[in-house]
Amino acid sequence: MMSPSPSPNPAEIRFPRRELLDNAGVCALIDGVQVAVFYLPGETPALYALQNWDPLGRANVLYRGIVGDLNGELVVASPLYKQHFSLRTGRCLEEEDVSLPTYEIWLEDDTVIVTLRSSNLKTQEYKNA
Amino acid sequence: MSKKNIVVVGNGMVGHYYVDQLAAQQAGYNITVIGAEPRPAYDRVHLSEVFSGKNPEDLALSSRAHYESLGIKACLGEPVEKIDREAKEVITSLGRRFAYDKLVLATGSYPFVPPVPGADLPGCLTYRTIDDLGEIRAHASKGRVGVVVGGGLLGLECANALRNLGLDTHVVEFAPGLMGVQLDNGGSGMLRSMIEELGVHVHTSKATQKIVPGDAHNLRMEFADGSVLETDLIVFSAGIRPNDQLARDAGLQVGERGGITIDYHCRTSDSDIFAIGECALFGGRIYGLVAPGYRMADAAISQLGNAPLSFKGADMSTKLKLLGIDVGSIGDSHGKPLADGQAPAIFLYANDRERVYKRIVVSPDGKKLLGAVLVGDCSDYDTLLQLYLNDMELPANPEALILPADSGAPPLLSNMSLPLTATICSCLNVTKGAIVAAIDGGCCSVADVKAATKASTGCGGCAALLKSTVDEELAARGVEINNHLCEHFAFSRQELYHQIRVGELKNFAAVLDKHGKGHGCDVCKPTIASILASLWNDYVLAKEHASLQDTNDTFLANMQKDGSYSIVPRIPGGEITPEKLIVIGEVAKKYSLYTKITGGQRIDLFGARVNQLPAIWRELVDAGFETGHAYGKALRTVKSCVGSTWCRYGVQDSVGMAIRIENRYKGIRSPHKIKSAVSGCTRECAEAQSKDFGVIATENGWNLYVCGNGGMRPRHADLFATDLDDETLIRTIDRFLMFYIRTADRLQRTSVWLNNLEGGLDYLREVILDDRLGICDELEAQMALLLDTYQCEWKTTLEDPEKLQRFRQFVNSGDEDTHVVFVQERGQPRPAREEERDMALS
Ligand code: SRM
Ligand SMILES: Cc1cc2nc3c(=O)[nH]c(=O)nc-3n(C[C@H](O)[C@H](O)[C@H](O)COP(=O)(O)OP(=O)(O)OC[C@H]3O[C@@H](n4cnc5c(N)ncnc54)[C@H](O)[C@@H]3O)c2cc1C
Ligand code: SF4
Ligand code: FES
């Protein structure tokens, strides 16, 4: 099965903030890649973007999961079989070797900007610097 | 070295246990089991359940395939006729010979028929095998009156069977009282009056002299006192006699009054031949219960290995339900004088109004329990049995053991005081020590312990004791056994329900703020959303509730494996007009949906994309359909049969009632889904007895059944109330449902809820029918509020453009999910398999 892979020159999309749902997810399509976008008002950061493809349930459904926290880690629960994925790192809490790509996302005024650049990579670079 | 042959004669409960265990424990034997009955071993202990609805097949303990998989050779329907000890062979009725190295006799026993003239007339029967059941049933169908000869344990069980078959039932007992072996006079007297209240006629001190053909009925019994009794059938249940003929013929030692003599290795007088179960005589005694038979089998098997066990006799304490009456007997229930001539101390509690009799026999110094009799209430049985078996010291006030809990007597021991050798499960011979070892080995729940030790997988009678033992052991290890909802709420669902109700909390944020911590999760959010809905009945997609719901509730449809959804419009009672059927067909055709009739008498449309849901529902709502809540923890369907309107047997309008019930309770959110059905007569075509609440029509109204379940662990519903009129029926269901909603755990169906409800069905009746807690008005008022605020969630959603916003795959594009792909099969779409999808996408 093909897993969506980011292109070398990461694309980005923009959409208005009012499209977001409080404490829940929506899905953005970026260059053919489905990205689940979660909005947790009051949290820092308030926006999280991960791959929408659920590799365990094998369907594009993660944006329809319930968000919450487990042992202090912000997570989304897959609506299919309820595994939890960390919103910050994409790591699956139940299956050690499963991890989802997470993407850069931020807010400029009332516009949400999502790119296909990995947010994990960025923290990595930041740490190495 | 060639394998040794082990031949087992008799494929009853004990013979089966022996071969099953032997195959599991020790390799290297050729095992053959030869049985006289035509079918593989079955559960004789629960034979009577066939008269209350069980299939004979459900009693099977084994099958030919099971034996084959274990490498056991089974020859059934072929009794052994002779043992040739010289040649070490057994010879069957077909003349086949089987050579043995070791022979095991497990031939059980047969019912004793007193040598009364006429006891061989047609209609004179016994009760031991599945074939006997067929005979009894056949005779019962031709008659109206039935007699059981023998007022012991089996006789009374048989009386219940005759009663269930609709016969006017008599019990004839030679002795002055019922169950004389297990009960003292007082207990026996209480039991008798309770049985008589059930309409069973009891005749004691009656000796049958002769049986002759009758005038008004098939048979006439003539008694020594000159009286007579006419009946259509007689079942003899006057004790059992061991099947020892084979052993006698082979010259093995047998007891004076029958039974194959064994030593504590279960060997007969021929050291290559063992005898186990009800055919064996140990210490001058036949053990007429199954657990001692299993222990004999264990001992006999162990003789083949290096760690031989001894059978040292077994405790014959029993607890049973006879005609629905709890009866328990422990140790010496009669209080015989002790060896030194001293009389034991007796403590007695008898309550005629509540029909409870409890008597304990205590050593003269008041320290040890010697025996007990319980009639009408066996709740103290487990505690008393443990005190007795483990020879434990009694509290200073032994009467506290049997006084009612609210009498101010101090509370009694907990399991912690049980020694490790205490048997918790007698069927499977699991001690407290084994349970502790399992917990030390990593088990942390009752389910784990059950799987590891097999405790409580037999008769199930030890379930409560097992649970309390496991709970206390875990607690002692600091494992918190909590019923906290999740890490965010240190409360059970029931506690939260109460807090939300009393605190009038209206949304998740308020509940979290007041009673929880963190952000919440996929466990507490839907649970609290459901409680809020049960209490205040707001629209589930209201802004503050929407993000709490499971995906099915968020999209008001059931998510399928590929991320598409199914659509289930409500079809109350399963009744639908042709016009509406056509609409469903048209909609399915237009949106290419797969259609299927569900198990709940309605139609499911599969394969809708998230963005198609509003358009599809718009068409359905316009045609008068409502949401079926197939996605919610809420009322699903109320199935119906055609009932008196069409059916020649129907006695009430079951369709009308089903529709009324479905429309009344639709939309109500509950701890788990709720299902119901209404049948128009006792034939029960709507299967109401498998539902959370089921209704069956009677000549005079309706019978209400509660807490049935299909699904993973089927449970027959219990009869809750009879002959209710329409309004009382509805009022009773209102209360029942609200009480369930109030008190059940998260995702707990009514069946499990009832099983965990302290006090069980009786308590539930007291709360709902007698208003013992004084909350029925409140329950009804709560229900009235829910009924007043019902809305079809799809209708509301379609009216709100903002809500419809949610129903899209992408925020920034009108594209569809390219991974949702359908292919055709049998003229309808189905989700593509991965290979098919890859092909379609490439
Ligand atoms: C559609 C249907 C099967 C069918 O093609 O007939 C069905 C389909 C599902 N059943 Fe069922 N059940 C269906 C009748 C039943 C029945 C029969 C009945 O209701 O008479 C039972 C046994 C009766 C009972 O519940 O006591 C049944 C026992 C279950 C269970 C086990 C419940 C239990 O207590 O053990 C589950 C799992 C659960 O609820 O946790 C389940 C769950 C499900 C789910 C919701 C599983 C899921 O989460 O995806 C299925 C999805 C339905 C969908 O996508 O639309 N379904 N399911 C039936 C819908 C009936 C309806 O019109 O609403
Ligand atoms: C209605 C009823 C209710 C009961 N309730 C309880 C209860 O609540 N608790 C409890 O502990 N016990 C109860 N019992 C007793 C329990 O069923 C017996 O203790 C148990 O079945 C004994 O097992 P067994 O293998 O020794 O004998 P059985 O189960 O009788 O099996 C013996 C088998 O050997 C076969 N056989 C006999 N002779 C030959 C031969 N020559 N060749 C081949 N096969 C032969 C017989 O056909 C039979 O199938 C009840 C019994 C009955 C009938
Ligand atoms: S239960 Fe069966 S027999 Fe009775 S009315 Fe319904 S369909 Fe007819
Ligand atoms: S005592 Fe029968 S299963 Fe445990």
Short mmCIF file of N, CA and C and ligand atoms in Angstrom, two decimals, chain B residues 425-427 456-460 462, ligand 4:
data_model
loop_
_atom_site.label_atom_id
_atom_site.label_comp_id
_atom_site.label_asym_id
_atom_site.label_seq_id
_atom_site.Cartn_x
_atom_site.Cartn_y
_atom_site.Cartn_z
N CYS B 425 -12.82 -23.06 44.26
CA CYS B 425 -13.68 -23.65 43.26
C CYS B 425 -13.62 -25.16 43.41
N SER B 426 -14.74 -25.76 43.82
CA SER B 426 -14.67 -27.20 44.06
C SER B 426 -14.79 -28.00 42.77
N CYS B 427 -15.46 -27.45 41.74
CA CYS B 427 -15.56 -28.20 40.48
C CYS B 427 -14.17 -28.46 39.91
N SER B 456 -13.92 -21.43 38.42
CA SER B 456 -15.21 -20.86 38.06
C SER B 456 -15.61 -21.13 36.62
N THR B 457 -15.01 -22.14 36.00
CA THR B 457 -15.43 -22.48 34.64
C THR B 457 -16.32 -23.72 34.64
N GLY B 458 -16.67 -24.22 35.84
CA GLY B 458 -17.59 -25.37 35.91
C GLY B 458 -19.00 -24.89 36.16
N CYS B 459 -19.52 -25.20 37.35
CA CYS B 459 -20.91 -24.86 37.64
C CYS B 459 -21.09 -23.36 37.82
N GLY B 460 -20.00 -22.64 38.08
CA GLY B 460 -20.10 -21.19 38.22
C GLY B 460 -20.51 -20.76 39.62
N CYS B 462 -19.00 -20.67 42.28
CA CYS B 462 -17.98 -20.03 43.09
C CYS B 462 -17.63 -18.63 42.60
S1 FES C 4 -17.36 -24.47 42.08
FE1 FES C 4 -18.25 -25.01 40.18
S2 FES C 4 -17.15 -23.70 38.84
FE2 FES C 4 -16.18 -23.34 40.69
#
